[in-house]
PDB file of C-alpha atoms in Angstrom:
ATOM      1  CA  UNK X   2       0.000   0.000   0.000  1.00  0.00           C
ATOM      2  CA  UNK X   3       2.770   2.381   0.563  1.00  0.00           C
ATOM      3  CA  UNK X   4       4.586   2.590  -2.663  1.00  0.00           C
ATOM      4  CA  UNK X   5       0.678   2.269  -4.653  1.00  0.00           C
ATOM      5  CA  UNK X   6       0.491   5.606  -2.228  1.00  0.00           C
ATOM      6  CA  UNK X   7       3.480   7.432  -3.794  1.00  0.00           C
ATOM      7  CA  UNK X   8       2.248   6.488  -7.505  1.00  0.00           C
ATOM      8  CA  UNK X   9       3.512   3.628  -8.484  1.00  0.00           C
ATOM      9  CA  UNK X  10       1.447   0.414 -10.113  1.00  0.00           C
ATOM     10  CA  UNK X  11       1.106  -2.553  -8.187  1.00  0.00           C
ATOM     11  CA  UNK X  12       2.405  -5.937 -10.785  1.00  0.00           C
ATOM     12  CA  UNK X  13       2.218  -8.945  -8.570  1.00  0.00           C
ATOM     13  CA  UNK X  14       2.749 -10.257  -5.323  1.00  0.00           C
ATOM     14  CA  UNK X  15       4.045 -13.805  -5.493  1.00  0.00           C
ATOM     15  CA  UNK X  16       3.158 -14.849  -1.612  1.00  0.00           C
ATOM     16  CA  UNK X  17       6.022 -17.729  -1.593  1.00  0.00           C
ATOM     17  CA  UNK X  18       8.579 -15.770  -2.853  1.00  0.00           C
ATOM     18  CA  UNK X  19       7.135 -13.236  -0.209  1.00  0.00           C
ATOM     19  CA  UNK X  20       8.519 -10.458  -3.061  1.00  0.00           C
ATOM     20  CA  UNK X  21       6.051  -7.705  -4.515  1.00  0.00           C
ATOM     21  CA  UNK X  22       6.249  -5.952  -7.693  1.00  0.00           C
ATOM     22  CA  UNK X  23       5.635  -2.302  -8.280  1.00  0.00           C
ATOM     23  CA  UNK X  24       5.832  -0.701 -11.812  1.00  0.00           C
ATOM     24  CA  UNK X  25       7.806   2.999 -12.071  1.00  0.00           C
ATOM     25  CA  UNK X  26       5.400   4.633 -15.198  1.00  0.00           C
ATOM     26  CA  UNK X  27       1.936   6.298 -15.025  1.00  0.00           C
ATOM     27  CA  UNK X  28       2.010   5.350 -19.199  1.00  0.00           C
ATOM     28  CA  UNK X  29       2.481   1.171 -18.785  1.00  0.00           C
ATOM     29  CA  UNK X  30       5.742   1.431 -20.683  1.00  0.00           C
ATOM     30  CA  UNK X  31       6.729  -1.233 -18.245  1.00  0.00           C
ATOM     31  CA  UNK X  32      10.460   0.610 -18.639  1.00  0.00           C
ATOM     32  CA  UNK X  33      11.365   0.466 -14.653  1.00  0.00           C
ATOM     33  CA  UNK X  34      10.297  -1.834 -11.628  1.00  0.00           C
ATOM     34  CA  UNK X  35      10.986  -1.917  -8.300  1.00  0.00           C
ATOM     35  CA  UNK X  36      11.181  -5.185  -5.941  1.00  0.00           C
ATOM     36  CA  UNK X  37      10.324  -5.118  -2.458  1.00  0.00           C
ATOM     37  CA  UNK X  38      11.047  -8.396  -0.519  1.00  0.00           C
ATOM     38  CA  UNK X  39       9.898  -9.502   2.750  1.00  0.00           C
ATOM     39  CA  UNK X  40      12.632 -10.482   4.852  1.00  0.00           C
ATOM     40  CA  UNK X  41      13.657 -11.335   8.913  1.00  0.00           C
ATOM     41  CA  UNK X  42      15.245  -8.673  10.914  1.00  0.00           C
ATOM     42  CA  UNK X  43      18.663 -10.565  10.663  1.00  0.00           C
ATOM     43  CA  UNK X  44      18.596 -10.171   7.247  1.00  0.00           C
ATOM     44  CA  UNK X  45      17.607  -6.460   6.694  1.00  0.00           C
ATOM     45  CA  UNK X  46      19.796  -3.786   5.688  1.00  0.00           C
ATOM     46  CA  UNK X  47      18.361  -0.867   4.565  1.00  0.00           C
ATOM     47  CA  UNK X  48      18.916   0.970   0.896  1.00  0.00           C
ATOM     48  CA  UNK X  49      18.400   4.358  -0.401  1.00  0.00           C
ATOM     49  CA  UNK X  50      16.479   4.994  -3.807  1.00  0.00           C
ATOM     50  CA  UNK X  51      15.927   8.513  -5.643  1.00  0.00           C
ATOM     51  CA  UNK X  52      12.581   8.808  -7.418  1.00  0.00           C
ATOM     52  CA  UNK X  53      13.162  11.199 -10.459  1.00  0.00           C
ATOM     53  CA  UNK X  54      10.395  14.104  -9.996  1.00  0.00           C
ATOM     54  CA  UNK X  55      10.109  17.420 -12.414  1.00  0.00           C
ATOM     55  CA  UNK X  56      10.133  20.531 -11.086  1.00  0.00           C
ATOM     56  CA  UNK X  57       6.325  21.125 -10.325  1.00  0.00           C
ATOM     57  CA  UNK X  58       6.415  17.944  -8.815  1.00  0.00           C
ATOM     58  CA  UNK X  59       9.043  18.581  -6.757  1.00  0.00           C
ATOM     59  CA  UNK X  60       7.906  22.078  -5.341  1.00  0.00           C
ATOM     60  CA  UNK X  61       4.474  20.414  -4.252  1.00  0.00           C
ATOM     61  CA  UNK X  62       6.492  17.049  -2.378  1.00  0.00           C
ATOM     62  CA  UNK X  63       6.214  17.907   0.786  1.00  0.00           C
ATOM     63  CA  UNK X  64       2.224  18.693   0.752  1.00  0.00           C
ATOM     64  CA  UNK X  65       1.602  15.357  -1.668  1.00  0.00           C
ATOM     65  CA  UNK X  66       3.334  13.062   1.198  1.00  0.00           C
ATOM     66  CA  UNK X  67       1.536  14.756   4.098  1.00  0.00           C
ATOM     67  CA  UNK X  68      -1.581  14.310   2.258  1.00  0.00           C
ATOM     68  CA  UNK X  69      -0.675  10.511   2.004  1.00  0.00           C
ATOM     69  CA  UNK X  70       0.384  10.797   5.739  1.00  0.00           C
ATOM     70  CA  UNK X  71       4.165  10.157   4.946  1.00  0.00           C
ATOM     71  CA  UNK X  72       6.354  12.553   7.151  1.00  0.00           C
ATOM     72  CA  UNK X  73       9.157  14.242   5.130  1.00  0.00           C
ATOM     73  CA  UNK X  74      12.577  13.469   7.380  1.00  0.00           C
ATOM     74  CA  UNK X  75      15.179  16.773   8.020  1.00  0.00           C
ATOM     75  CA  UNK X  76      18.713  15.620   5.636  1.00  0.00           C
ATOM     76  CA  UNK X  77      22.170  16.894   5.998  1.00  0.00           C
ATOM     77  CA  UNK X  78      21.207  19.199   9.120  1.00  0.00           C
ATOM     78  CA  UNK X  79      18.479  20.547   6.812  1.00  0.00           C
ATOM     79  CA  UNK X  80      14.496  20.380   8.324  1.00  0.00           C
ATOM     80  CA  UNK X  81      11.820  19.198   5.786  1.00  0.00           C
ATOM     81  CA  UNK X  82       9.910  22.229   5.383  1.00  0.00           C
ATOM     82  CA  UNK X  83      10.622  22.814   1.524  1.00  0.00           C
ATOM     83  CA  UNK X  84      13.174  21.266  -0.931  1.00  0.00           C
ATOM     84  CA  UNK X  85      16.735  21.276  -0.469  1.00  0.00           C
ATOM     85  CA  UNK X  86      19.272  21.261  -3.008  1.00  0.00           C
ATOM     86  CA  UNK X  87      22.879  20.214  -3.173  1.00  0.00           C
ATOM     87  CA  UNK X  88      24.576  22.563  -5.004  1.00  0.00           C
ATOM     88  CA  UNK X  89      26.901  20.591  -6.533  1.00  0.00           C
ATOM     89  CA  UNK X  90      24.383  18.643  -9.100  1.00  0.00           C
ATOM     90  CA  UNK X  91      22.272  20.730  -8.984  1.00  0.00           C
ATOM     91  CA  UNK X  92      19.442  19.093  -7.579  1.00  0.00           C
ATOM     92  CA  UNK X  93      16.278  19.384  -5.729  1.00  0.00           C
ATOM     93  CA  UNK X  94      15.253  17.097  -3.132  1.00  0.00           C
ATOM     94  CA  UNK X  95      12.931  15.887  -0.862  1.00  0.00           C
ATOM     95  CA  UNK X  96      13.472  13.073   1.735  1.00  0.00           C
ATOM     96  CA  UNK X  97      11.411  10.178   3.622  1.00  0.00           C
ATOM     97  CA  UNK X  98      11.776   6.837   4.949  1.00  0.00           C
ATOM     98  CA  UNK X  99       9.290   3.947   3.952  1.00  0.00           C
ATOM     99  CA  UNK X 100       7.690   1.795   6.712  1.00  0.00           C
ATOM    100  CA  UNK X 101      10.778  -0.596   6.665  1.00  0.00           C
ATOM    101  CA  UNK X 102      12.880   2.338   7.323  1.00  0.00           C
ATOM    102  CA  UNK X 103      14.618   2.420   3.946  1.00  0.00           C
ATOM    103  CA  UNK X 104      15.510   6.002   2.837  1.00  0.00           C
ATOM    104  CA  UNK X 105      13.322   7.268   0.053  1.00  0.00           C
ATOM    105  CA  UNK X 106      13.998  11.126  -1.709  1.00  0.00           C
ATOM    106  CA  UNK X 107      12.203  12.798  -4.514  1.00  0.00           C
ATOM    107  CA  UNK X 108      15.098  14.219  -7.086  1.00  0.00           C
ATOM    108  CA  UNK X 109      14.997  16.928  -9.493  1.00  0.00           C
ATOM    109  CA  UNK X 110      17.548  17.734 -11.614  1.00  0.00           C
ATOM    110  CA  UNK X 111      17.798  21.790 -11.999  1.00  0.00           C
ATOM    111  CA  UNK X 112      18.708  23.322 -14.920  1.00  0.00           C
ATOM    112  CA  UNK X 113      21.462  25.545 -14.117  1.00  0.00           C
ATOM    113  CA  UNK X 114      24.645  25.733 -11.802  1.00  0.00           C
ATOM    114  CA  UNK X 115      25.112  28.463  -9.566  1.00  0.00           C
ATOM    115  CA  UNK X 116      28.685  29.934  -7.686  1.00  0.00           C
ATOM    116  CA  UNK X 117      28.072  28.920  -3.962  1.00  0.00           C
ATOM    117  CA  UNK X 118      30.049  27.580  -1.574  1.00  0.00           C
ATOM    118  CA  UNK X 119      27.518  26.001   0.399  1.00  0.00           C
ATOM    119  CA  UNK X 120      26.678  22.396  -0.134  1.00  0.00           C
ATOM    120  CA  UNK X 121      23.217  22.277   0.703  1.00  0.00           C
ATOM    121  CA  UNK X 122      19.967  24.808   0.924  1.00  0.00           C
ATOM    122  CA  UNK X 123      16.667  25.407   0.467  1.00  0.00           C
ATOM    123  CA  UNK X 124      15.558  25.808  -2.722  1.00  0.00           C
ATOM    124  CA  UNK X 125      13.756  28.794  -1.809  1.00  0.00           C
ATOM    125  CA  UNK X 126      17.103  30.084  -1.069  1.00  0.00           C
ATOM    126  CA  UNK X 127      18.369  28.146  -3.920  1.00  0.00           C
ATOM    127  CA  UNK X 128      16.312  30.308  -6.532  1.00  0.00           C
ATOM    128  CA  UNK X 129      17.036  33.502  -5.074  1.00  0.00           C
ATOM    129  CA  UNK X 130      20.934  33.583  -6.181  1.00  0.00           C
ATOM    130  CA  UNK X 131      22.049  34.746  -9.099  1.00  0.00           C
ATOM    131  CA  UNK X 132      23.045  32.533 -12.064  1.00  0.00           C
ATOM    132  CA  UNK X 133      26.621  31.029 -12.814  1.00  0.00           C
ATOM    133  CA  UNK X 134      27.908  32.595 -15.930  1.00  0.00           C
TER     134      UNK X 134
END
């Protein structure tokens, strides 16, 4: 239920294999799936994936997981309240954990570099700086 809550398509469960299926696209291009397997505590580690958002999408994250009653997490001494980018992609991002605990973040790649120092922001701050020429 919590990956069919952040938009993706739910392709099978196979119960013995205790594995589910989840497909990426909104279009059934079937081009990327993700696997989530049921597994003991001993053998759990958990993994980070980067969902690849546009910019809209990304500027409206935070309010489309609270809606779905998923709590956006603080990241690199940043708190969740908007975006953040690292400066160095650029990106735009957004993080959360899933109910096992595995880190989950919303990505979007920004069109232009900019001369900062600082590793990470808020993209409101973000979008007030000047270009890089």
């Amino acid at each position: 239920e919590f990956y069919t809550k952040l938009g993706l398509f739910h392709a099978c469960t196979i119960e013995e294999r205790r594995v589910a299926f989840f497909w990426f696209d909104k279009d059934n291009k079937k081009e990327q799936m993700l696997g989530i397997w049921e597994v003991s505590e001993e053998e759990f580690h958990k993994s980070h994936f980067a969902f690849k958002v546009n910019y809209e999408e990304i500027i409206h994250a935070r309010e489309w997981l609270l809606n779905k009653g998923i709590k956006p997490r603080a990241a690199f001494g940043l708190e969740p309240s908007e975006p953040m980018v690292q400066t160095w992609t650029p990106t735009a991002n957004l993080y959360f954990y899933d109910p096992d605990g595995n880190s989950l973040e919303f990505l979007c790649l920004l069109p232009e570099k900019k001369n900062v120092k600082q590793d990470v922001m808020h993209l409101s701050e973000w979008e007030k700086l000047p270009s890089d020429i």
